[in-house]
Each structure stands twice: as structure tokens, then as C-alpha cells.
Amino acid sequence: MPPASATPSRLTWQDPRIPFALLLTGYAILGCTVWGFNRTPSQIAATVAFGCALEFALARIFGTPSRHIPLSAYISSLSIALLLNYSHGFTLAFFPVFCAIASKYVLTHRGAHVFNPSLFGVVVALVIGGQHYSAAPAYQWGNGIGLPAFMVTAALALFIFKVKRAPLVWSFLAFFLVQTIVRAFATRHHLPPATLLAGTFSAPAVYLFTFFMITDPKTSPSRPIAQVAWALGIVLIDLWLHFHRSLSTLFFALFILSAARFLYLHLSDLLTRSPSKISLPKWRSASLTATGFALWFFTASQWSRTTFQTDPGFHFSKVDPSHSGITSEYGGVLEQVDPRLRHVAKWLISIGDAAATADFDNDGLIDIFLTNPAKRPQDRCALYRNLGGMKFDRVPLPALADLASDPKNHGLPAGAVFADWDNDGDQDLFLSVGYGPCRALINTLTETGIPNFVDATQQLGIAGHSVSVAANFFDANRDGYLDLLVANAFSPLLKEYNPPRPFNIFALPEPEYKGDRRMFRIMHQGWHDAGNGGENAFYLGSKSGFIRQNESEWELEGTRWSLSAGTADFNGDGYTDLYIANDFGPDDCYLNQGGKKFVRMLGKTFGTIGRDTYKGMNVSIADLTNTGSRDIYVSNVHAPLQAEGSLLWHVESQSDTPPSFRDTATQRGALNESAFGWGAAIGDLNLDGWLDIVQANGMLDDAVDRRFDEPHDYWYSAGQIMLSGPEVHGYADSWADLRGYEIFGRQPQRAYLNRGSDRPGHFWDAGATTGLDQATNARGACLADFDNDGDLDLALTHQFKNLTLYQNENGNESTWLGLTLIGDGQKVTRDATGSRIIARYTRDGKPQQQTREIQTTNGFAAQSDRRLLFGFGPTPPTDLNLEIHWPGGGTQIIPHPALNRYHAIESKIHLAHAQ
């Protein structure tokens, strides 16, 4: 950013760098505490400390030592910390900072540096760093004109007139306005011009660039006419980059122009036989370059995804639909959406394909239910009975015929959960619904001897319009009945109407006066702190049904864009806690207070619990380190403009203090970088005794609405929308037309295998070597032992394609143990939800343990096999004992259970074998 000298220099109070350094420091403090910058205080502090130390070191090494404060290095390092996004580790910032500081010594002309150091560090990171960095999104600075106005005022008062760059600033703004108008006209049929214009000129990033980067007196022309030409050059190159749908165009435009100036200056010296005075000998320049590449190799290799280096021990083989019997086809639902929303219909129903598994007919085989909202009516609510051998048979569901056939009046099925909420010994079925009321179906197997589902939504007390993709059952108050949390994504109601009206994408209200746009105000009003999502509904279960609670009394109120909910006992007090993943805003973690209310965990700065990376999709909770502690895996987005990546909270509980939450995704190899993450599932894929992670990736492709010979990327258009404030992008009619475009629509799925005893809880990506090599877009990841052979098979759902079913072929002939826990239906729910099981055994003379917790569902858009599966590797364990902690108290010890089979354990009955 602004003035930087090649060496630390003596400071005076007239130095314009001082107020600018103070401004940057204020931005950093507010960003970490109020505005929600994707940076932690420790990241920023480490970045600045490294830059200042490097400045001192280079000044001394290359013969210009100084004892004064390296203010230029402070500004450059802090600028990079704010202008770049990188995931959760802090050493990734060292490489761009090194490039920024070193450029002042190497890329010089007649002793002066030519590139703005901050600019050089940012661009090199974006070009060489690839998947690890992105430019900080404009929305991190907040929305509205307040901050840009403050930036302009501060720049004019403290900096611009002192460095005599007013012609550069005003000419740039004039040229940029004309250029933006040209772009708005050229893209008017795809992106509303008002969105582009309003977003561009209300984005704080534009004013940061205009007033604090291009005005650097060391790297910009001093003569007024040259400043005008410089501004015109930046704007023209920026326009050229925009027509190539590039991102971060202003940075690249200034870099290209600076590089051209650098070459011109040296070529001019060469042609006039007047050698330029390079400040360093060639060997020093070479040594700096080599050091930079070494630093990049170190940081990239430390934090990047590691590929598997040995046989993973299993392989996923795809089961053809002609064998499995599971088929579905796209049903043209996009064309049924209200015509005023069809340009974004693919976004509005981009989620909802879900899979739920359970043994609904009690024959010992795990069956599967699919919600296919974008498929044909006959495929939308699909129940498949497991016939064995990875074959399934479709089961009619008359109770859901109206939901499957009439989305305009009943909504779309969007999530499914099996649970025995009436404690009668069979699995009932709950459906989350988008744009309609949720459904609750009772299984009549116990009463009639025939598995059949009857709609009992009204009599159970569940009602109300919803836009829900997720629900979960757990026993919040330990009364022996399952309670229900229904999570809403969009707000179910159009609240600007009086009274509020149900939100239905198939039938928006008609305008009631000229300019009436209330029906369009449905999109998230922020990209990192949106609070206009749906309210979550909490129901207490009872013998007769469910009773809707006052969420504020339970302290579960909120209007986030909730996509999944996970349950576990984080603090070991015997009561089940909640973690809710929210899109477009921080997640919610709630501690259960004795079954009477919840308390939300909220840290003080970014990077702590409740202040996270803003695009939470999936929640999977398990003990990934075999230490008895919990880990929370939250899938996320890691893409240009949003280099956030998945979260992996490691939870440490102590008896007398709240549990601590520490994000460890990057360090443990579970970042899911360069991917648009959705559902995930946790299970022991290779039966080595350590839990692994399957990650589903990919947003949207153009398979059902192809317009172009080659796929066109919508992410560029999304970037323009992100520039605007909620008063613009909160309205659906302000969005670019998504039809025919894709958003990271072809991405590989990942299998993160636990490194086990080598590095417990650290992961390798073995997706490509285990059969998950198909580039597609997936939603739910469901792990279940469909063939009862003791290993976990995989089902992946897709929004517009048929389910992909994989059979796990374990090549290690590992020993294993499967468990089904059954509660007494009085103190413990029949599903035994909340029970904790510890398998203790000895291997090589050392005590080992594996811990599992019964959860109704655990992941986005998928309910995996609720049976517990323990793997032990090829060698059977010795002295194996099972320690079962039932909810509400009571511990049961099962000594030396037989291996390589499933067992059923009842809370009041001794060990019995199950099918």
C-alpha cells in the first residue's frame, strides 16, 4: 500500500505513513472483533512480526542497517494480512510477506523499488499460491457507504494532498466510472446493471485500492499528466481482464502496468547505454529468490492436502443402477418455479437431495429413503427395501403421494430422518420440506406386523410452513422421549407483508403497487453474517406427540441460514449439546443446561467458537483421535473469493469449566481446499481402528440447462454480486441469470483417511485411489453397511443426477465388531440416542480405546447407519471389553464380545446376537 522505502528510515510526525499505519491498525482491530474479517489476531500479529523482522534482517544483510522502526514493513505486512484470505494456519502469510519485502530490494530501478510491496505480495500469492490464497472478499469490510466515505475522508485529510496524487485519484475514479458503465451495458442481459454499478461503487475494497494503493509515491508517476495516463492504463487493463471473467482484476491490472513500467525503465537504460543501478548484486537477488521459493515450498507442503502414499486397504466399487435398482431422473422442476425466479431457481433448490438409512422393516438389512426434489414426481419420495447383495426394491408410499406430485401446494421433500420417536420398536420417518409443511410418518410395523407409513403430522403436533433441509432427534431433557429440532434455511415467511406470507418459490405474491419488490427480498442479506434466515423450531417429545417450545426460553432463538445440526455431549455432563452449521454466517454451538435451556458458546475474536468461517454446511461429530474427546467436522467453501475451508474443532472438556474449542482443520489435513464442500460422513472405512471422513464436493453444473458448448463459470458473476450491499443482493431480481452456467460443478469427492498411530487424528486424502475419482457435484454422503459384511458402503446424493452407490471392498480381512443399542423406552429412548460406548482392548501390550456416541443423524443431507462399527485391523484385539454409558446414568460392561458379527445390546437385557 502507500509509501514504502527500501530500508527502515527515521520517522517524523509529518510522515504520512504514520496516520495510515494507525488507520490500518484500527481496521485490523475492528475486523477481528466487529466486522468479521477472516483473520485471527494471532494470524495478523504473526504476519506483521515476520515482516518487520525480515525488513531488519534484509537491511542488515545487504548493507543498510538501521535502528529505526520499520514502518514501511509494518504497513506492507498488515496490508497483506487484510487484503489476502488464507485458511486457518498463520505461516501461509509468510510467503507473500517475504515477496513483498524482498521486492523492495530486488525489483528496483536506480535504487528505487518499482512495485508497490503489498501489491507484489498479494499478486504473487494469488498466482503462485493457487489454492491456498484468495483476495479478501469485499463483503468482509461490511456493507453500505459508511466505511467507503470514512476511507475517502481519511485519505484526503491525511494522505492524498501530502503526496500530491490528486490527479491520479480523480482521473482514475472518472475513468473507472465510465468503464463500469460500459461493463454494465455489455452484461445487461445477464447481470442487472444496477447490481454491478451499486456494488462496484459501494465496495470498500475499491476505495482502498484507489486512495491507498495506487497513490504510493514510490511506485506511481509524479507528474500530473503521467498520473492521468497511469490511471487510464489501469482502467483499460482492468476492463480487458473483466471481459476474460477474471477475479481480483484491479490488483492484476496495476501489477501488469507496474511490470510494463519496470521493463520499460530497464530497456530504456539498456538502449541508451546507461546501466540502471540495481541496489543488490546479482547473487544476492538470486539468493533472495531461492529463499522465497524455499519458504513457499515449506509453507505449502506443511499446510496442503497430502495424498495417500500406501495401500489404503479398501476400495469403493460403483454399483450400477441396473443392479442396485435405485434409479431416478430429472423432472423439470426448474421450469415449474415462478417465472420471476427462474433465473436463480437452480440456486434456490441447489440443496435437498438427501439419503436416510435404517432397517424400517426389521429384517436385519439397512434400507434407504431418498428425497429427490428436482427429480420426477415418482422419484421424489423414494423408499427402497434392501434385498441383500446391494440390491434394492422400491416400496410404494401413498402417504407422500401429494408431496411428491404437487410442489406448488405442498413443497419439496428436502431432508429425511428415521427415528423411533414413539418408542414402539420400529423406525418412523420425518421429512424436512422446502416451501411447505414438514411431514411426520408413523411406521405401523409393531402394531400390524406389516411395515407401512401413515401420515401423522397434525396429530403429532408438527405443523407450520418451512424451508427446511435438516432436522435431528435427541433427548434434550433425558425423559426417555426423543425431542425434535427442525432447522430452517430460508425464512419460511415473507416478513415485509402484513401479515407475513408463506414463501413459496412456485407462486410468489403479485405486486400490489408500482415498484413493489417485497416478494423478491428472499436472499441472504450478507455473505458472512446474514441474520435473515429461518427460525429453528424446537419440539419436546412425549407419549402423545410433540409440543412446540418457546425457543427464546430455551435460548435457541435465531434466524441463521441453518443447513445441518449435530448432537453430542461436549462437556461430559450427561446432557446432549447441539452444533448447528449455518450458511452465510457463523455457526451456533449450544451447551445443554440440565435439560432446561441451552447456552450459546461465543468467543471474543474471529477463529474462536461461534465466530468462524461463515459457510457451514455439514456437521459430523466423533472422536477422531481415540482419546475420548470430540471433534466437530464442518464442511465449508474453499474457492476464489472465499478461501475459508472446512473447520475441524477439537473439543477438550473439563469438569469444572466450559469445554474449549480449537480449530485444527489445516494442521490435521482436513481443510478440503479448492472445493465447494457439502455433506460429509465419518466412519472407519478401512477397519484399522481409526475413524475417517468422506467429503462430498461440487456446487452446480449445467447438466440440465446447458446453453454453451463449454461450461461457463457463474463465480465471476457471483463476485460482482458480492460487491453489493444487502439492499441490492438481498433481492433475487438483482441477481445474475444462472441458467446455463455452473459453479464448481465438477469436483472430486474426498476420502480423508486417519493416519492412526502414526499421527492420530491427522488425515490423508485417498479419494482418487479408493474409487472416488469421478468429478461431479454431490450433496449428502451416507455411510452404511448395506451388505452386512462388516465394512461401510457409501451412498452419494446428487441434485440432478441419480444416487451413486459404492460397495466397500475391504482388502485387509480386518476384524470388526458391530453393535445395535436398544433403550428400554422409559429412561432411555429405544434408539438409545446419546449413549456412549467405549471399546477397551490391548494391542502389542498397550491399552487402546475407541469411543462412539449414538446420534440419530450426523451430517448434511444424510443419515448414516446408526449401528456402531468398530474396526481392529487384521490382528484381533486382546482383552476386549465394551463399556456402555447409558443416558441418564448407568454403566454396563460387556466382556469379550464375539468378533466379526453384529450384536444387539438392550439396556436391561444381557448381550444377544442379532442378524
Short mmCIF file of N, CA, C and O in Angstrom, two decimals, residues 1-12 15-18 20 51-52 54-56 58-59 64-66 68-77 97 99-108 111-118 159 216-219 279:
data_model
loop_
_atom_site.label_atom_id
_atom_site.label_comp_id
_atom_site.label_asym_id
_atom_site.label_seq_id
_atom_site.Cartn_x
_atom_site.Cartn_y
_atom_site.Cartn_z
N MET A 1 0.85 -1.18 0.00
CA MET A 1 0.00 0.00 0.00
C MET A 1 0.89 1.24 0.00
O MET A 1 1.92 1.21 -0.64
N PRO A 2 0.59 2.35 0.73
CA PRO A 2 1.27 3.59 0.49
C PRO A 2 2.74 3.53 0.78
O PRO A 2 3.28 2.49 0.98
N PRO A 3 3.34 4.74 0.77
CA PRO A 3 4.76 4.92 0.68
C PRO A 3 5.57 3.92 1.46
O PRO A 3 5.31 3.72 2.61
N ALA A 4 6.50 3.32 0.83
CA ALA A 4 7.39 2.36 1.47
C ALA A 4 8.78 2.58 0.96
O ALA A 4 9.01 2.68 -0.23
N SER A 5 9.73 2.66 1.83
CA SER A 5 11.12 2.80 1.42
C SER A 5 11.81 1.47 1.52
O SER A 5 11.35 0.55 2.17
N ALA A 6 12.96 1.36 0.90
CA ALA A 6 13.66 0.08 0.87
C ALA A 6 14.30 -0.25 2.19
O ALA A 6 14.62 -1.39 2.46
N THR A 7 14.47 0.71 3.05
CA THR A 7 15.09 0.45 4.35
C THR A 7 14.31 1.18 5.42
O THR A 7 13.64 2.19 5.16
N PRO A 8 14.39 0.70 6.66
CA PRO A 8 13.77 1.44 7.74
C PRO A 8 14.37 2.83 7.84
O PRO A 8 15.57 3.01 7.75
N SER A 9 13.55 3.83 7.99
CA SER A 9 14.04 5.21 7.99
C SER A 9 13.62 5.94 9.26
O SER A 9 12.74 5.51 9.98
N ARG A 10 14.27 7.09 9.50
CA ARG A 10 13.93 7.89 10.67
C ARG A 10 12.54 8.49 10.50
O ARG A 10 12.19 8.99 9.44
N LEU A 11 11.76 8.43 11.57
CA LEU A 11 10.39 8.89 11.50
C LEU A 11 10.26 10.31 12.03
O LEU A 11 10.97 10.72 12.94
N THR A 12 9.33 11.05 11.42
CA THR A 12 8.89 12.33 11.96
C THR A 12 7.37 12.32 11.98
O THR A 12 6.73 11.55 11.26
N ASP A 15 5.45 12.48 8.74
CA ASP A 15 5.46 11.34 7.81
C ASP A 15 4.03 10.85 7.59
O ASP A 15 3.34 10.45 8.54
N PRO A 16 3.51 10.88 6.33
CA PRO A 16 2.12 10.45 6.08
C PRO A 16 1.89 8.97 6.35
O PRO A 16 0.75 8.53 6.39
N ARG A 17 2.98 8.22 6.51
CA ARG A 17 2.80 6.80 6.79
C ARG A 17 2.24 6.55 8.18
O ARG A 17 1.59 5.52 8.44
N ILE A 18 2.51 7.48 9.11
CA ILE A 18 2.07 7.27 10.49
C ILE A 18 0.54 7.23 10.59
O ILE A 18 -0.02 6.26 11.14
N PHE A 20 -1.53 6.59 8.28
CA PHE A 20 -2.04 5.45 7.54
C PHE A 20 -1.82 4.15 8.32
O PHE A 20 -2.69 3.27 8.34
N GLY A 51 7.14 -9.72 8.98
CA GLY A 51 7.53 -8.69 8.03
C GLY A 51 8.52 -7.70 8.60
O GLY A 51 9.51 -7.34 7.93
N CYS A 52 8.30 -7.25 9.82
CA CYS A 52 9.22 -6.30 10.45
C CYS A 52 10.59 -6.94 10.70
O CYS A 52 11.63 -6.31 10.47
N LEU A 54 11.87 -9.39 9.06
CA LEU A 54 12.51 -9.60 7.76
C LEU A 54 13.12 -8.29 7.25
O LEU A 54 14.21 -8.29 6.68
N GLU A 55 12.42 -7.18 7.42
CA GLU A 55 12.95 -5.89 6.99
C GLU A 55 14.27 -5.57 7.69
O GLU A 55 15.25 -5.17 7.06
N PHE A 56 14.32 -5.77 8.99
CA PHE A 56 15.55 -5.54 9.73
C PHE A 56 16.67 -6.45 9.23
O PHE A 56 17.81 -6.02 9.02
N LEU A 58 17.03 -8.03 6.26
CA LEU A 58 17.49 -7.72 4.90
C LEU A 58 18.29 -6.42 4.88
O LEU A 58 19.29 -6.30 4.15
N ALA A 59 17.83 -5.43 5.67
CA ALA A 59 18.58 -4.18 5.72
C ALA A 59 20.00 -4.40 6.25
O ALA A 59 20.97 -3.82 5.75
N THR A 64 22.45 -1.91 4.69
CA THR A 64 21.78 -0.65 5.03
C THR A 64 21.11 -0.77 6.39
O THR A 64 19.89 -0.60 6.52
N PRO A 65 21.87 -1.09 7.44
CA PRO A 65 21.27 -1.31 8.76
C PRO A 65 20.69 -0.03 9.34
O PRO A 65 21.12 1.07 9.02
N SER A 66 19.66 -0.21 10.15
CA SER A 66 19.02 0.94 10.79
C SER A 66 18.43 0.48 12.10
O SER A 66 18.03 -0.68 12.25
N HIS A 68 15.88 2.21 13.40
CA HIS A 68 14.57 2.85 13.48
C HIS A 68 13.45 1.86 13.16
O HIS A 68 13.66 0.80 12.61
N ILE A 69 12.25 2.26 13.50
CA ILE A 69 11.08 1.40 13.33
C ILE A 69 10.83 1.15 11.85
O ILE A 69 10.75 2.10 11.06
N PRO A 70 10.68 -0.10 11.44
CA PRO A 70 10.42 -0.40 10.02
C PRO A 70 8.95 -0.18 9.68
O PRO A 70 8.19 -1.12 9.45
N LEU A 71 8.54 1.07 9.62
CA LEU A 71 7.13 1.38 9.44
C LEU A 71 6.61 0.90 8.09
O LEU A 71 5.46 0.45 7.99
N SER A 72 7.45 0.99 7.05
CA SER A 72 7.00 0.53 5.74
C SER A 72 6.71 -0.96 5.76
O SER A 72 5.74 -1.42 5.17
N ALA A 73 7.58 -1.73 6.42
CA ALA A 73 7.34 -3.17 6.53
C ALA A 73 6.08 -3.45 7.34
O ALA A 73 5.32 -4.37 7.03
N TYR A 74 5.85 -2.66 8.38
CA TYR A 74 4.64 -2.81 9.17
C TYR A 74 3.40 -2.60 8.30
O TYR A 74 2.46 -3.40 8.33
N ILE A 75 3.42 -1.54 7.49
CA ILE A 75 2.28 -1.25 6.63
C ILE A 75 2.09 -2.33 5.59
O ILE A 75 0.96 -2.80 5.35
N SER A 76 3.18 -2.75 4.94
CA SER A 76 3.07 -3.77 3.90
C SER A 76 2.56 -5.08 4.47
O SER A 76 1.67 -5.74 3.89
N SER A 77 3.08 -5.50 5.61
CA SER A 77 2.67 -6.77 6.21
C SER A 77 1.23 -6.74 6.67
O SER A 77 0.46 -7.69 6.44
N VAL A 97 4.38 -12.09 2.41
CA VAL A 97 5.10 -11.02 3.10
C VAL A 97 6.57 -11.02 2.68
O VAL A 97 7.17 -9.96 2.43
N CYS A 99 7.76 -12.01 -0.17
CA CYS A 99 7.81 -11.47 -1.54
C CYS A 99 7.66 -9.96 -1.52
O CYS A 99 8.34 -9.25 -2.28
N ALA A 100 6.78 -9.45 -0.68
CA ALA A 100 6.57 -8.01 -0.61
C ALA A 100 7.82 -7.28 -0.15
O ALA A 100 8.27 -6.30 -0.78
N ILE A 101 8.44 -7.72 0.94
CA ILE A 101 9.61 -7.04 1.49
C ILE A 101 10.82 -7.22 0.56
O ILE A 101 11.56 -6.27 0.28
N ALA A 102 11.00 -8.44 0.06
CA ALA A 102 12.16 -8.69 -0.81
C ALA A 102 12.06 -7.92 -2.11
O ALA A 102 13.08 -7.55 -2.69
N SER A 103 10.85 -7.66 -2.60
CA SER A 103 10.72 -6.95 -3.88
C SER A 103 11.31 -5.54 -3.80
O SER A 103 11.75 -5.00 -4.82
N LYS A 104 11.35 -4.97 -2.62
CA LYS A 104 11.91 -3.62 -2.49
C LYS A 104 13.43 -3.62 -2.68
O LYS A 104 14.02 -2.58 -2.97
N TYR A 105 14.03 -4.77 -2.51
CA TYR A 105 15.48 -4.87 -2.66
C TYR A 105 15.88 -5.41 -4.03
O TYR A 105 16.98 -5.14 -4.50
N VAL A 106 15.02 -6.17 -4.67
CA VAL A 106 15.38 -6.85 -5.91
C VAL A 106 14.81 -6.15 -7.13
O VAL A 106 15.53 -5.87 -8.10
N LEU A 107 13.52 -5.84 -7.10
CA LEU A 107 12.87 -5.28 -8.29
C LEU A 107 12.92 -3.77 -8.23
O LEU A 107 11.95 -3.08 -7.93
N THR A 108 14.09 -3.24 -8.53
CA THR A 108 14.34 -1.81 -8.39
C THR A 108 14.83 -1.22 -9.71
O THR A 108 15.25 -1.92 -10.62
N GLY A 111 17.93 2.24 -7.80
CA GLY A 111 17.88 2.23 -6.34
C GLY A 111 16.51 2.34 -5.74
O GLY A 111 16.36 2.23 -4.52
N ALA A 112 15.46 2.54 -6.55
CA ALA A 112 14.10 2.67 -6.03
C ALA A 112 13.26 1.49 -6.49
O ALA A 112 13.37 1.05 -7.63
N HIS A 113 12.40 0.99 -5.60
CA HIS A 113 11.56 -0.13 -5.99
C HIS A 113 10.43 0.35 -6.90
O HIS A 113 9.97 1.48 -6.81
N VAL A 114 10.01 -0.52 -7.79
CA VAL A 114 9.04 -0.17 -8.83
C VAL A 114 7.64 -0.69 -8.49
O VAL A 114 6.64 -0.08 -8.85
N PHE A 115 7.57 -1.83 -7.82
CA PHE A 115 6.29 -2.43 -7.48
C PHE A 115 5.88 -2.01 -6.06
O PHE A 115 6.70 -2.01 -5.15
N ASN A 116 4.62 -1.66 -5.90
CA ASN A 116 4.10 -1.48 -4.55
C ASN A 116 4.27 -2.80 -3.81
O ASN A 116 3.82 -3.85 -4.28
N PRO A 117 4.96 -2.80 -2.66
CA PRO A 117 5.26 -4.07 -1.99
C PRO A 117 4.03 -4.91 -1.65
O PRO A 117 4.01 -6.11 -1.87
N SER A 118 2.98 -4.26 -1.13
CA SER A 118 1.77 -5.01 -0.78
C SER A 118 1.16 -5.64 -2.02
O SER A 118 0.74 -6.81 -2.01
N PHE A 159 -3.48 12.04 3.72
CA PHE A 159 -2.50 11.41 2.87
C PHE A 159 -2.42 11.98 1.46
O PHE A 159 -1.37 12.40 0.99
N ASP A 216 0.76 5.30 -3.95
CA ASP A 216 2.11 5.12 -3.40
C ASP A 216 3.10 5.98 -4.19
O ASP A 216 3.34 5.75 -5.37
N PRO A 217 3.69 7.03 -3.57
CA PRO A 217 4.58 7.93 -4.32
C PRO A 217 5.86 7.27 -4.81
O PRO A 217 6.48 7.76 -5.75
N LYS A 218 6.24 6.16 -4.21
CA LYS A 218 7.45 5.46 -4.65
C LYS A 218 7.22 4.68 -5.94
O LYS A 218 8.17 4.38 -6.65
N THR A 219 5.96 4.31 -6.22
CA THR A 219 5.70 3.42 -7.36
C THR A 219 4.69 3.98 -8.35
O THR A 219 4.22 3.24 -9.21
N SER A 279 20.21 -2.19 -6.80
CA SER A 279 20.70 -1.97 -5.44
C SER A 279 21.41 -3.18 -4.87
O SER A 279 22.08 -3.08 -3.86
#
